[in-house]
Amino acid sequence: MNGKLVIVPIEHDVGPGSRYLGCAKMVKDPDTLVVTFDDDIAYESETISALSCAMRHDPEFSWTGHRFMGLTGIQTGQGADGFMMHARDLNGFEAFIESVQEPCFKVDDLAVSEWLTNYAKKPVKALEDKQQNVAACGLVKMPIYKANCWIVEDKHNKETGERQICRPTITSVNSLRTDKATGGRGEDMKRCADALAAKRLEKKPTESDNEDDP
C-alpha cells in the first residue's frame, strides 16, 4: 500500500470495538480526527468530508451519519454510518471496553457511544438529523453508504404514510448482526445495555463517599 496502510496489533480481541483500540494506540496527536467504518460496506465519496466539516464547526460532539436512541437512554452512533471523534476522546476507552468485553462483544456501537457521551462528554450528533452547520457543510444524501432503497407503507408516519428502507449494496455474509449463537441481536443489545447501566452506577459517588470519617 506504499506506506499508506498501518497495521496496529492489539492485545485483546474485543469484537468490532477493537477498531477504536488501534486508533487509540497509534494516533498520538489528541486533535487528530478519527473516523471508523464497517469494512464490508461501500461508502459515498463525500462521507468523510461531510463528517469532518460537521466536526470542524461543532467539535464538542462526536458525529455519525445515522444515530438511534439506545437501550441505555442515549443517542447511539454507528460505525456502519461512519463515526467520527477526536483521538483524545478515546483516552481511557481501552480499559472501559475491556471491562464490558463479554456482554458487549457484538454491539460495540452501544459501548463506544456510552463512552463518548458519559465519560468523554462528547454526545453523538447525526448528519441525517441535519444537526451539522448546514450553511457551511450543506446537506448530505442519506444513507451515506451506497445502498439499494425502496418505499414501504408506514402507518406511523402521519405525513406521508410511507417510509424508506435502505440496505447496503455490499454486505458481509459473516456479520455478527445475524449471529444467533448468543440469542440474536436483540438479546445481545439488552445484555450490553444492562452491563453499561451497571457500570454507570459504579462511577456515581455514593452517599457514604461524601460523609466525613468518624
mmCIF file with all atom_site columns, C-alpha atoms in Angstrom:
data_model
loop_
_atom_site.group_PDB
_atom_site.id
_atom_site.type_symbol
_atom_site.label_atom_id
_atom_site.label_alt_id
_atom_site.label_comp_id
_atom_site.label_asym_id
_atom_site.label_entity_id
_atom_site.label_seq_id
_atom_site.pdbx_PDB_ins_code
_atom_site.Cartn_x
_atom_site.Cartn_y
_atom_site.Cartn_z
_atom_site.occupancy
_atom_site.B_iso_or_equiv
_atom_site.pdbx_formal_charge
_atom_site.auth_seq_id
_atom_site.auth_comp_id
_atom_site.auth_asym_id
_atom_site.auth_atom_id
_atom_site.pdbx_PDB_model_num
ATOM 1   C CA . MET A 1 1   ? 0.000   0.000   0.000  1.00 0.00 ? 1   MET A CA 1
ATOM 2   C CA . ASN A 1 2   ? 3.037   2.289   -0.450 1.00 0.00 ? 2   ASN A CA 1
ATOM 3   C CA . GLY A 1 3   ? 3.186   3.103   3.231  1.00 0.00 ? 3   GLY A CA 1
ATOM 4   C CA . LYS A 1 4   ? -0.472  4.141   3.404  1.00 0.00 ? 4   LYS A CA 1
ATOM 5   C CA . LEU A 1 5   ? -1.632  1.135   5.403  1.00 0.00 ? 5   LEU A CA 1
ATOM 6   C CA . VAL A 1 6   ? -0.540  0.666   9.015  1.00 0.00 ? 6   VAL A CA 1
ATOM 7   C CA . ILE A 1 7   ? -1.495  -2.457  10.964 1.00 0.00 ? 7   ILE A CA 1
ATOM 8   C CA . VAL A 1 8   ? -1.646  -1.925  14.726 1.00 0.00 ? 8   VAL A CA 1
ATOM 9   C CA . PRO A 1 9   ? -1.592  -5.135  16.820 1.00 0.00 ? 9   PRO A CA 1
ATOM 10  C CA . ILE A 1 10  ? -3.762  -5.067  19.944 1.00 0.00 ? 10  ILE A CA 1
ATOM 11  C CA . GLU A 1 11  ? -3.512  -7.324  22.971 1.00 0.00 ? 11  GLU A CA 1
ATOM 12  C CA . HIS A 1 12  ? -7.156  -8.399  23.249 1.00 0.00 ? 12  HIS A CA 1
ATOM 13  C CA . ASP A 1 13  ? -9.922  -9.034  20.756 1.00 0.00 ? 13  ASP A CA 1
ATOM 14  C CA . VAL A 1 14  ? -12.933 -7.043  21.975 1.00 0.00 ? 14  VAL A CA 1
ATOM 15  C CA . GLY A 1 15  ? -15.019 -7.603  18.872 1.00 0.00 ? 15  GLY A CA 1
ATOM 16  C CA . PRO A 1 16  ? -15.806 -4.771  16.431 1.00 0.00 ? 16  PRO A CA 1
ATOM 17  C CA . GLY A 1 17  ? -14.790 -2.298  19.157 1.00 0.00 ? 17  GLY A CA 1
ATOM 18  C CA . SER A 1 18  ? -11.190 -3.362  18.515 1.00 0.00 ? 18  SER A CA 1
ATOM 19  C CA . ARG A 1 19  ? -11.006 -0.792  15.702 1.00 0.00 ? 19  ARG A CA 1
ATOM 20  C CA . TYR A 1 20  ? -11.114 2.006   18.264 1.00 0.00 ? 20  TYR A CA 1
ATOM 21  C CA . LEU A 1 21  ? -8.230  0.487   20.230 1.00 0.00 ? 21  LEU A CA 1
ATOM 22  C CA . GLY A 1 22  ? -5.977  0.530   17.189 1.00 0.00 ? 22  GLY A CA 1
ATOM 23  C CA . CYS A 1 23  ? -6.672  4.235   16.701 1.00 0.00 ? 23  CYS A CA 1
ATOM 24  C CA . ALA A 1 24  ? -6.170  4.992   20.379 1.00 0.00 ? 24  ALA A CA 1
ATOM 25  C CA . LYS A 1 25  ? -2.758  3.301   20.336 1.00 0.00 ? 25  LYS A CA 1
ATOM 26  C CA . MET A 1 26  ? -1.491  4.667   17.024 1.00 0.00 ? 26  MET A CA 1
ATOM 27  C CA . VAL A 1 27  ? -2.645  8.288   16.869 1.00 0.00 ? 27  VAL A CA 1
ATOM 28  C CA . LYS A 1 28  ? -0.565  10.497  19.143 1.00 0.00 ? 28  LYS A CA 1
ATOM 29  C CA . ASP A 1 29  ? -1.902  13.990  18.338 1.00 0.00 ? 29  ASP A CA 1
ATOM 30  C CA . PRO A 1 30  ? -5.016  14.415  20.535 1.00 0.00 ? 30  PRO A CA 1
ATOM 31  C CA . ASP A 1 31  ? -6.579  16.794  17.995 1.00 0.00 ? 31  ASP A CA 1
ATOM 32  C CA . THR A 1 32  ? -6.395  14.270  15.126 1.00 0.00 ? 32  THR A CA 1
ATOM 33  C CA . LEU A 1 33  ? -9.770  13.254  13.756 1.00 0.00 ? 33  LEU A CA 1
ATOM 34  C CA . VAL A 1 34  ? -10.524 9.545   13.964 1.00 0.00 ? 34  VAL A CA 1
ATOM 35  C CA . VAL A 1 35  ? -13.257 8.009   11.837 1.00 0.00 ? 35  VAL A CA 1
ATOM 36  C CA . THR A 1 36  ? -14.418 4.391   11.856 1.00 0.00 ? 36  THR A CA 1
ATOM 37  C CA . PHE A 1 37  ? -16.418 2.437   9.301  1.00 0.00 ? 37  PHE A CA 1
ATOM 38  C CA . ASP A 1 38  ? -17.621 -1.102  8.745  1.00 0.00 ? 38  ASP A CA 1
ATOM 39  C CA . ASP A 1 39  ? -15.237 -2.875  6.389  1.00 0.00 ? 39  ASP A CA 1
ATOM 40  C CA . ASP A 1 40  ? -17.971 -4.692  4.464  1.00 0.00 ? 40  ASP A CA 1
ATOM 41  C CA . ILE A 1 41  ? -19.883 -1.623  3.248  1.00 0.00 ? 41  ILE A CA 1
ATOM 42  C CA . ALA A 1 42  ? -19.118 0.714   0.334  1.00 0.00 ? 42  ALA A CA 1
ATOM 43  C CA . TYR A 1 43  ? -19.486 4.420   1.165  1.00 0.00 ? 43  TYR A CA 1
ATOM 44  C CA . GLU A 1 44  ? -20.300 7.510   -0.859 1.00 0.00 ? 44  GLU A CA 1
ATOM 45  C CA . SER A 1 45  ? -17.269 9.628   -1.766 1.00 0.00 ? 45  SER A CA 1
ATOM 46  C CA . GLU A 1 46  ? -18.342 12.670  0.286  1.00 0.00 ? 46  GLU A CA 1
ATOM 47  C CA . THR A 1 47  ? -18.790 10.744  3.555  1.00 0.00 ? 47  THR A CA 1
ATOM 48  C CA . ILE A 1 48  ? -15.520 11.693  5.270  1.00 0.00 ? 48  ILE A CA 1
ATOM 49  C CA . SER A 1 49  ? -15.642 15.329  4.153  1.00 0.00 ? 49  SER A CA 1
ATOM 50  C CA . ALA A 1 50  ? -19.228 15.664  5.420  1.00 0.00 ? 50  ALA A CA 1
ATOM 51  C CA . LEU A 1 51  ? -18.360 14.238  8.833  1.00 0.00 ? 51  LEU A CA 1
ATOM 52  C CA . SER A 1 52  ? -15.169 16.287  9.166  1.00 0.00 ? 52  SER A CA 1
ATOM 53  C CA . CYS A 1 53  ? -16.971 19.509  8.207  1.00 0.00 ? 53  CYS A CA 1
ATOM 54  C CA . ALA A 1 54  ? -19.627 18.831  10.846 1.00 0.00 ? 54  ALA A CA 1
ATOM 55  C CA . MET A 1 55  ? -16.909 18.162  13.431 1.00 0.00 ? 55  MET A CA 1
ATOM 56  C CA . ARG A 1 56  ? -14.942 21.265  12.479 1.00 0.00 ? 56  ARG A CA 1
ATOM 57  C CA . HIS A 1 57  ? -17.948 23.515  13.046 1.00 0.00 ? 57  HIS A CA 1
ATOM 58  C CA . ASP A 1 58  ? -19.260 21.693  16.136 1.00 0.00 ? 58  ASP A CA 1
ATOM 59  C CA . PRO A 1 59  ? -16.292 19.969  17.834 1.00 0.00 ? 59  PRO A CA 1
ATOM 60  C CA . GLU A 1 60  ? -17.980 19.444  21.195 1.00 0.00 ? 60  GLU A CA 1
ATOM 61  C CA . PHE A 1 61  ? -19.833 16.441  19.794 1.00 0.00 ? 61  PHE A CA 1
ATOM 62  C CA . SER A 1 62  ? -18.959 13.184  18.063 1.00 0.00 ? 62  SER A CA 1
ATOM 63  C CA . TRP A 1 63  ? -20.532 12.715  14.631 1.00 0.00 ? 63  TRP A CA 1
ATOM 64  C CA . THR A 1 64  ? -22.176 9.922   12.667 1.00 0.00 ? 64  THR A CA 1
ATOM 65  C CA . GLY A 1 65  ? -24.377 9.610   9.614  1.00 0.00 ? 65  GLY A CA 1
ATOM 66  C CA . HIS A 1 66  ? -27.292 7.976   11.449 1.00 0.00 ? 66  HIS A CA 1
ATOM 67  C CA . ARG A 1 67  ? -27.952 7.625   15.170 1.00 0.00 ? 67  ARG A CA 1
ATOM 68  C CA . PHE A 1 68  ? -30.629 5.882   17.209 1.00 0.00 ? 68  PHE A CA 1
ATOM 69  C CA . MET A 1 69  ? -31.834 6.006   20.798 1.00 0.00 ? 69  MET A CA 1
ATOM 70  C CA . GLY A 1 70  ? -30.075 3.133   22.544 1.00 0.00 ? 70  GLY A CA 1
ATOM 71  C CA . LEU A 1 71  ? -31.428 0.975   25.332 1.00 0.00 ? 71  LEU A CA 1
ATOM 72  C CA . THR A 1 72  ? -29.401 2.962   27.878 1.00 0.00 ? 72  THR A CA 1
ATOM 73  C CA . GLY A 1 73  ? -31.274 6.165   27.010 1.00 0.00 ? 73  GLY A CA 1
ATOM 74  C CA . ILE A 1 74  ? -28.558 7.942   24.988 1.00 0.00 ? 74  ILE A CA 1
ATOM 75  C CA . GLN A 1 75  ? -28.182 8.663   21.304 1.00 0.00 ? 75  GLN A CA 1
ATOM 76  C CA . THR A 1 76  ? -26.077 5.928   19.735 1.00 0.00 ? 76  THR A CA 1
ATOM 77  C CA . GLY A 1 77  ? -23.813 6.307   16.716 1.00 0.00 ? 77  GLY A CA 1
ATOM 78  C CA . GLN A 1 78  ? -22.893 3.520   14.338 1.00 0.00 ? 78  GLN A CA 1
ATOM 79  C CA . GLY A 1 79  ? -19.679 2.510   12.630 1.00 0.00 ? 79  GLY A CA 1
ATOM 80  C CA . ALA A 1 80  ? -21.908 1.346   9.766  1.00 0.00 ? 80  ALA A CA 1
ATOM 81  C CA . ASP A 1 81  ? -22.810 5.002   9.164  1.00 0.00 ? 81  ASP A CA 1
ATOM 82  C CA . GLY A 1 82  ? -19.373 6.420   9.846  1.00 0.00 ? 82  GLY A CA 1
ATOM 83  C CA . PHE A 1 83  ? -18.411 7.536   13.349 1.00 0.00 ? 83  PHE A CA 1
ATOM 84  C CA . MET A 1 84  ? -16.028 10.466  13.876 1.00 0.00 ? 84  MET A CA 1
ATOM 85  C CA . MET A 1 85  ? -14.363 11.766  17.033 1.00 0.00 ? 85  MET A CA 1
ATOM 86  C CA . HIS A 1 86  ? -11.053 13.259  18.155 1.00 0.00 ? 86  HIS A CA 1
ATOM 87  C CA . ALA A 1 87  ? -8.205  10.968  19.172 1.00 0.00 ? 87  ALA A CA 1
ATOM 88  C CA . ARG A 1 88  ? -8.302  12.420  22.708 1.00 0.00 ? 88  ARG A CA 1
ATOM 89  C CA . ASP A 1 89  ? -11.880 11.188  23.090 1.00 0.00 ? 89  ASP A CA 1
ATOM 90  C CA . LEU A 1 90  ? -10.542 7.618   23.197 1.00 0.00 ? 90  LEU A CA 1
ATOM 91  C CA . ASN A 1 91  ? -8.253  8.222   26.191 1.00 0.00 ? 91  ASN A CA 1
ATOM 92  C CA . GLY A 1 92  ? -9.226  5.548   28.705 1.00 0.00 ? 92  GLY A CA 1
ATOM 93  C CA . PHE A 1 93  ? -11.504 3.694   26.315 1.00 0.00 ? 93  PHE A CA 1
ATOM 94  C CA . GLU A 1 94  ? -9.332  0.584   26.261 1.00 0.00 ? 94  GLU A CA 1
ATOM 95  C CA . ALA A 1 95  ? -9.887  -0.204  29.946 1.00 0.00 ? 95  ALA A CA 1
ATOM 96  C CA . PHE A 1 96  ? -13.573 0.629   29.597 1.00 0.00 ? 96  PHE A CA 1
ATOM 97  C CA . ILE A 1 97  ? -14.269 -1.648  26.623 1.00 0.00 ? 97  ILE A CA 1
ATOM 98  C CA . GLU A 1 98  ? -12.301 -4.496  28.186 1.00 0.00 ? 98  GLU A CA 1
ATOM 99  C CA . SER A 1 99  ? -14.412 -4.186  31.358 1.00 0.00 ? 99  SER A CA 1
ATOM 100 C CA . VAL A 1 100 ? -17.585 -4.867  29.333 1.00 0.00 ? 100 VAL A CA 1
ATOM 101 C CA . GLN A 1 101 ? -15.953 -7.122  26.754 1.00 0.00 ? 101 GLN A CA 1
ATOM 102 C CA . GLU A 1 102 ? -18.116 -10.198 27.246 1.00 0.00 ? 102 GLU A CA 1
ATOM 103 C CA . PRO A 1 103 ? -21.620 -8.628  27.293 1.00 0.00 ? 103 PRO A CA 1
ATOM 104 C CA . CYS A 1 104 ? -20.792 -6.011  24.635 1.00 0.00 ? 104 CYS A CA 1
ATOM 105 C CA . PHE A 1 105 ? -18.589 -8.096  22.315 1.00 0.00 ? 105 PHE A CA 1
ATOM 106 C CA . LYS A 1 106 ? -21.008 -7.931  19.372 1.00 0.00 ? 106 LYS A CA 1
ATOM 107 C CA . VAL A 1 107 ? -22.528 -4.480  19.891 1.00 0.00 ? 107 VAL A CA 1
ATOM 108 C CA . ASP A 1 108 ? -19.659 -2.003  20.062 1.00 0.00 ? 108 ASP A CA 1
ATOM 109 C CA . ASP A 1 109 ? -21.935 0.855   18.948 1.00 0.00 ? 109 ASP A CA 1
ATOM 110 C CA . LEU A 1 110 ? -23.628 0.871   22.358 1.00 0.00 ? 110 LEU A CA 1
ATOM 111 C CA . ALA A 1 111 ? -20.333 0.719   24.237 1.00 0.00 ? 111 ALA A CA 1
ATOM 112 C CA . VAL A 1 112 ? -18.462 3.435   22.335 1.00 0.00 ? 112 VAL A CA 1
ATOM 113 C CA . SER A 1 113 ? -21.477 5.767   22.367 1.00 0.00 ? 113 SER A CA 1
ATOM 114 C CA . GLU A 1 114 ? -21.791 5.253   26.123 1.00 0.00 ? 114 GLU A CA 1
ATOM 115 C CA . TRP A 1 115 ? -18.099 6.096   26.499 1.00 0.00 ? 115 TRP A CA 1
ATOM 116 C CA . LEU A 1 116 ? -18.263 9.198   24.319 1.00 0.00 ? 116 LEU A CA 1
ATOM 117 C CA . THR A 1 117 ? -21.431 10.547  25.918 1.00 0.00 ? 117 THR A CA 1
ATOM 118 C CA . ASN A 1 118 ? -20.972 9.850   29.616 1.00 0.00 ? 118 ASN A CA 1
ATOM 119 C CA . TYR A 1 119 ? -17.188 9.639   30.005 1.00 0.00 ? 119 TYR A CA 1
ATOM 120 C CA . ALA A 1 120 ? -15.562 11.722  27.236 1.00 0.00 ? 120 ALA A CA 1
ATOM 121 C CA . LYS A 1 121 ? -18.544 14.127  27.349 1.00 0.00 ? 121 LYS A CA 1
ATOM 122 C CA . LYS A 1 122 ? -18.913 14.140  23.561 1.00 0.00 ? 122 LYS A CA 1
ATOM 123 C CA . PRO A 1 123 ? -22.532 13.169  22.843 1.00 0.00 ? 123 PRO A CA 1
ATOM 124 C CA . VAL A 1 124 ? -23.486 11.966  19.383 1.00 0.00 ? 124 VAL A CA 1
ATOM 125 C CA . LYS A 1 125 ? -24.952 14.137  16.639 1.00 0.00 ? 125 LYS A CA 1
ATOM 126 C CA . ALA A 1 126 ? -26.039 12.919  13.195 1.00 0.00 ? 126 ALA A CA 1
ATOM 127 C CA . LEU A 1 127 ? -25.974 14.200  9.627  1.00 0.00 ? 127 LEU A CA 1
ATOM 128 C CA . GLU A 1 128 ? -29.311 12.515  8.989  1.00 0.00 ? 128 GLU A CA 1
ATOM 129 C CA . ASP A 1 129 ? -30.896 14.755  11.634 1.00 0.00 ? 129 ASP A CA 1
ATOM 130 C CA . LYS A 1 130 ? -29.427 17.846  9.877  1.00 0.00 ? 130 LYS A CA 1
ATOM 131 C CA . GLN A 1 131 ? -27.584 18.814  13.065 1.00 0.00 ? 131 GLN A CA 1
ATOM 132 C CA . GLN A 1 132 ? -24.497 19.966  11.190 1.00 0.00 ? 132 GLN A CA 1
ATOM 133 C CA . ASN A 1 133 ? -23.891 23.608  10.249 1.00 0.00 ? 133 ASN A CA 1
ATOM 134 C CA . VAL A 1 134 ? -25.920 23.410  7.048  1.00 0.00 ? 134 VAL A CA 1
ATOM 135 C CA . ALA A 1 135 ? -24.789 26.843  5.812  1.00 0.00 ? 135 ALA A CA 1
ATOM 136 C CA . ALA A 1 136 ? -21.150 25.730  5.924  1.00 0.00 ? 136 ALA A CA 1
ATOM 137 C CA . CYS A 1 137 ? -21.408 21.994  5.296  1.00 0.00 ? 137 CYS A CA 1
ATOM 138 C CA . GLY A 1 138 ? -24.585 21.602  3.267  1.00 0.00 ? 138 GLY A CA 1
ATOM 139 C CA . LEU A 1 139 ? -26.988 18.679  3.369  1.00 0.00 ? 139 LEU A CA 1
ATOM 140 C CA . VAL A 1 140 ? -25.922 15.090  2.802  1.00 0.00 ? 140 VAL A CA 1
ATOM 141 C CA . LYS A 1 141 ? -27.757 12.464  0.792  1.00 0.00 ? 141 LYS A CA 1
ATOM 142 C CA . MET A 1 142 ? -28.724 9.679   3.163  1.00 0.00 ? 142 MET A CA 1
ATOM 143 C CA . PRO A 1 143 ? -27.797 6.959   3.753  1.00 0.00 ? 143 PRO A CA 1
ATOM 144 C CA . ILE A 1 144 ? -24.098 7.780   3.417  1.00 0.00 ? 144 ILE A CA 1
ATOM 145 C CA . TYR A 1 145 ? -23.291 4.263   2.260  1.00 0.00 ? 145 TYR A CA 1
ATOM 146 C CA . LYS A 1 146 ? -24.028 3.014   -1.237 1.00 0.00 ? 146 LYS A CA 1
ATOM 147 C CA . ALA A 1 147 ? -27.462 1.472   -0.899 1.00 0.00 ? 147 ALA A CA 1
ATOM 148 C CA . ASN A 1 148 ? -30.492 -0.047  -2.521 1.00 0.00 ? 148 ASN A CA 1
ATOM 149 C CA . CYS A 1 149 ? -33.610 1.735   -1.210 1.00 0.00 ? 149 CYS A CA 1
ATOM 150 C CA . TRP A 1 150 ? -37.343 1.194   -1.540 1.00 0.00 ? 150 TRP A CA 1
ATOM 151 C CA . ILE A 1 151 ? -40.548 2.658   -0.118 1.00 0.00 ? 151 ILE A CA 1
ATOM 152 C CA . VAL A 1 152 ? -42.945 0.739   2.142  1.00 0.00 ? 152 VAL A CA 1
ATOM 153 C CA . GLU A 1 153 ? -46.193 1.598   3.876  1.00 0.00 ? 153 GLU A CA 1
ATOM 154 C CA . ASP A 1 154 ? -45.805 3.059   7.357  1.00 0.00 ? 154 ASP A CA 1
ATOM 155 C CA . LYS A 1 155 ? -48.964 3.747   9.357  1.00 0.00 ? 155 LYS A CA 1
ATOM 156 C CA . HIS A 1 156 ? -46.915 5.583   12.000 1.00 0.00 ? 156 HIS A CA 1
ATOM 157 C CA . ASN A 1 157 ? -45.855 8.256   9.503  1.00 0.00 ? 157 ASN A CA 1
ATOM 158 C CA . LYS A 1 158 ? -48.777 10.663  9.652  1.00 0.00 ? 158 LYS A CA 1
ATOM 159 C CA . GLU A 1 159 ? -47.378 12.957  6.940  1.00 0.00 ? 159 GLU A CA 1
ATOM 160 C CA . THR A 1 160 ? -46.883 10.553  4.019  1.00 0.00 ? 160 THR A CA 1
ATOM 161 C CA . GLY A 1 161 ? -47.950 7.132   5.312  1.00 0.00 ? 161 GLY A CA 1
ATOM 162 C CA . GLU A 1 162 ? -44.685 5.766   3.916  1.00 0.00 ? 162 GLU A CA 1
ATOM 163 C CA . ARG A 1 163 ? -41.056 5.256   4.872  1.00 0.00 ? 163 ARG A CA 1
ATOM 164 C CA . GLN A 1 164 ? -37.862 4.395   3.096  1.00 0.00 ? 164 GLN A CA 1
ATOM 165 C CA . ILE A 1 165 ? -35.880 1.212   3.750  1.00 0.00 ? 165 ILE A CA 1
ATOM 166 C CA . CYS A 1 166 ? -32.262 1.047   2.617  1.00 0.00 ? 166 CYS A CA 1
ATOM 167 C CA . ARG A 1 167 ? -29.750 -1.779  2.580  1.00 0.00 ? 167 ARG A CA 1
ATOM 168 C CA . PRO A 1 168 ? -26.058 -1.574  1.663  1.00 0.00 ? 168 PRO A CA 1
ATOM 169 C CA . THR A 1 169 ? -25.207 -2.765  -1.832 1.00 0.00 ? 169 THR A CA 1
ATOM 170 C CA . ILE A 1 170 ? -22.328 -4.766  -0.309 1.00 0.00 ? 170 ILE A CA 1
ATOM 171 C CA . THR A 1 171 ? -22.623 -6.648  2.982  1.00 0.00 ? 171 THR A CA 1
ATOM 172 C CA . SER A 1 172 ? -20.732 -9.455  4.638  1.00 0.00 ? 172 SER A CA 1
ATOM 173 C CA . VAL A 1 173 ? -22.195 -12.951 4.761  1.00 0.00 ? 173 VAL A CA 1
ATOM 174 C CA . ASN A 1 174 ? -20.456 -13.421 8.117  1.00 0.00 ? 174 ASN A CA 1
ATOM 175 C CA . SER A 1 175 ? -21.886 -10.474 10.034 1.00 0.00 ? 175 SER A CA 1
ATOM 176 C CA . LEU A 1 176 ? -22.206 -10.616 13.828 1.00 0.00 ? 176 LEU A CA 1
ATOM 177 C CA . ARG A 1 177 ? -25.585 -8.928  13.376 1.00 0.00 ? 177 ARG A CA 1
ATOM 178 C CA . THR A 1 178 ? -27.070 -12.208 12.145 1.00 0.00 ? 178 THR A CA 1
ATOM 179 C CA . ASP A 1 179 ? -25.232 -14.460 14.596 1.00 0.00 ? 179 ASP A CA 1
ATOM 180 C CA . LYS A 1 180 ? -27.824 -16.234 16.769 1.00 0.00 ? 180 LYS A CA 1
ATOM 181 C CA . ALA A 1 181 ? -25.344 -18.144 18.935 1.00 0.00 ? 181 ALA A CA 1
ATOM 182 C CA . THR A 1 182 ? -25.830 -15.853 21.947 1.00 0.00 ? 182 THR A CA 1
ATOM 183 C CA . GLY A 1 183 ? -29.513 -15.194 21.412 1.00 0.00 ? 183 GLY A CA 1
ATOM 184 C CA . GLY A 1 184 ? -29.597 -12.801 18.467 1.00 0.00 ? 184 GLY A CA 1
ATOM 185 C CA . ARG A 1 185 ? -29.050 -9.056  18.127 1.00 0.00 ? 185 ARG A CA 1
ATOM 186 C CA . GLY A 1 186 ? -31.914 -8.042  20.417 1.00 0.00 ? 186 GLY A CA 1
ATOM 187 C CA . GLU A 1 187 ? -30.660 -10.114 23.329 1.00 0.00 ? 187 GLU A CA 1
ATOM 188 C CA . ASP A 1 188 ? -27.049 -9.100  22.636 1.00 0.00 ? 188 ASP A CA 1
ATOM 189 C CA . MET A 1 189 ? -28.014 -5.424  22.843 1.00 0.00 ? 189 MET A CA 1
ATOM 190 C CA . LYS A 1 190 ? -30.058 -5.920  26.015 1.00 0.00 ? 190 LYS A CA 1
ATOM 191 C CA . ARG A 1 191 ? -27.182 -7.757  27.689 1.00 0.00 ? 191 ARG A CA 1
ATOM 192 C CA . CYS A 1 192 ? -24.747 -4.992  26.781 1.00 0.00 ? 192 CYS A CA 1
ATOM 193 C CA . ALA A 1 193 ? -27.146 -2.219  27.811 1.00 0.00 ? 193 ALA A CA 1
ATOM 194 C CA . ASP A 1 194 ? -27.570 -3.808  31.241 1.00 0.00 ? 194 ASP A CA 1
ATOM 195 C CA . ALA A 1 195 ? -23.788 -4.016  31.680 1.00 0.00 ? 195 ALA A CA 1
ATOM 196 C CA . LEU A 1 196 ? -23.335 -0.374  30.669 1.00 0.00 ? 196 LEU A CA 1
ATOM 197 C CA . ALA A 1 197 ? -26.094 0.767   33.011 1.00 0.00 ? 197 ALA A CA 1
ATOM 198 C CA . ALA A 1 198 ? -24.485 -1.121  35.891 1.00 0.00 ? 198 ALA A CA 1
ATOM 199 C CA . LYS A 1 199 ? -21.108 0.428   35.098 1.00 0.00 ? 199 LYS A CA 1
ATOM 200 C CA . ARG A 1 200 ? -22.667 3.875   35.006 1.00 0.00 ? 200 ARG A CA 1
ATOM 201 C CA . LEU A 1 201 ? -23.921 3.329   38.552 1.00 0.00 ? 201 LEU A CA 1
ATOM 202 C CA . GLU A 1 202 ? -20.428 2.247   39.636 1.00 0.00 ? 202 GLU A CA 1
ATOM 203 C CA . LYS A 1 203 ? -18.905 5.598   38.778 1.00 0.00 ? 203 LYS A CA 1
ATOM 204 C CA . LYS A 1 204 ? -21.531 7.639   40.638 1.00 0.00 ? 204 LYS A CA 1
ATOM 205 C CA . PRO A 1 205 ? -20.413 8.719   44.129 1.00 0.00 ? 205 PRO A CA 1
ATOM 206 C CA . THR A 1 206 ? -22.455 7.119   46.876 1.00 0.00 ? 206 THR A CA 1
ATOM 207 C CA . GLU A 1 207 ? -23.807 8.974   49.881 1.00 0.00 ? 207 GLU A CA 1
ATOM 208 C CA . SER A 1 208 ? -21.211 7.306   52.107 1.00 0.00 ? 208 SER A CA 1
ATOM 209 C CA . ASP A 1 209 ? -18.430 8.614   49.842 1.00 0.00 ? 209 ASP A CA 1
ATOM 210 C CA . ASN A 1 210 ? -19.424 12.145  50.796 1.00 0.00 ? 210 ASN A CA 1
ATOM 211 C CA . GLU A 1 211 ? -19.577 11.576  54.517 1.00 0.00 ? 211 GLU A CA 1
ATOM 212 C CA . ASP A 1 212 ? -16.701 12.538  56.810 1.00 0.00 ? 212 ASP A CA 1
ATOM 213 C CA . ASP A 1 213 ? -14.937 9.675   58.501 1.00 0.00 ? 213 ASP A CA 1
ATOM 214 C CA . PRO A 1 214 ? -15.949 9.317   62.164 1.00 0.00 ? 214 PRO A CA 1
#
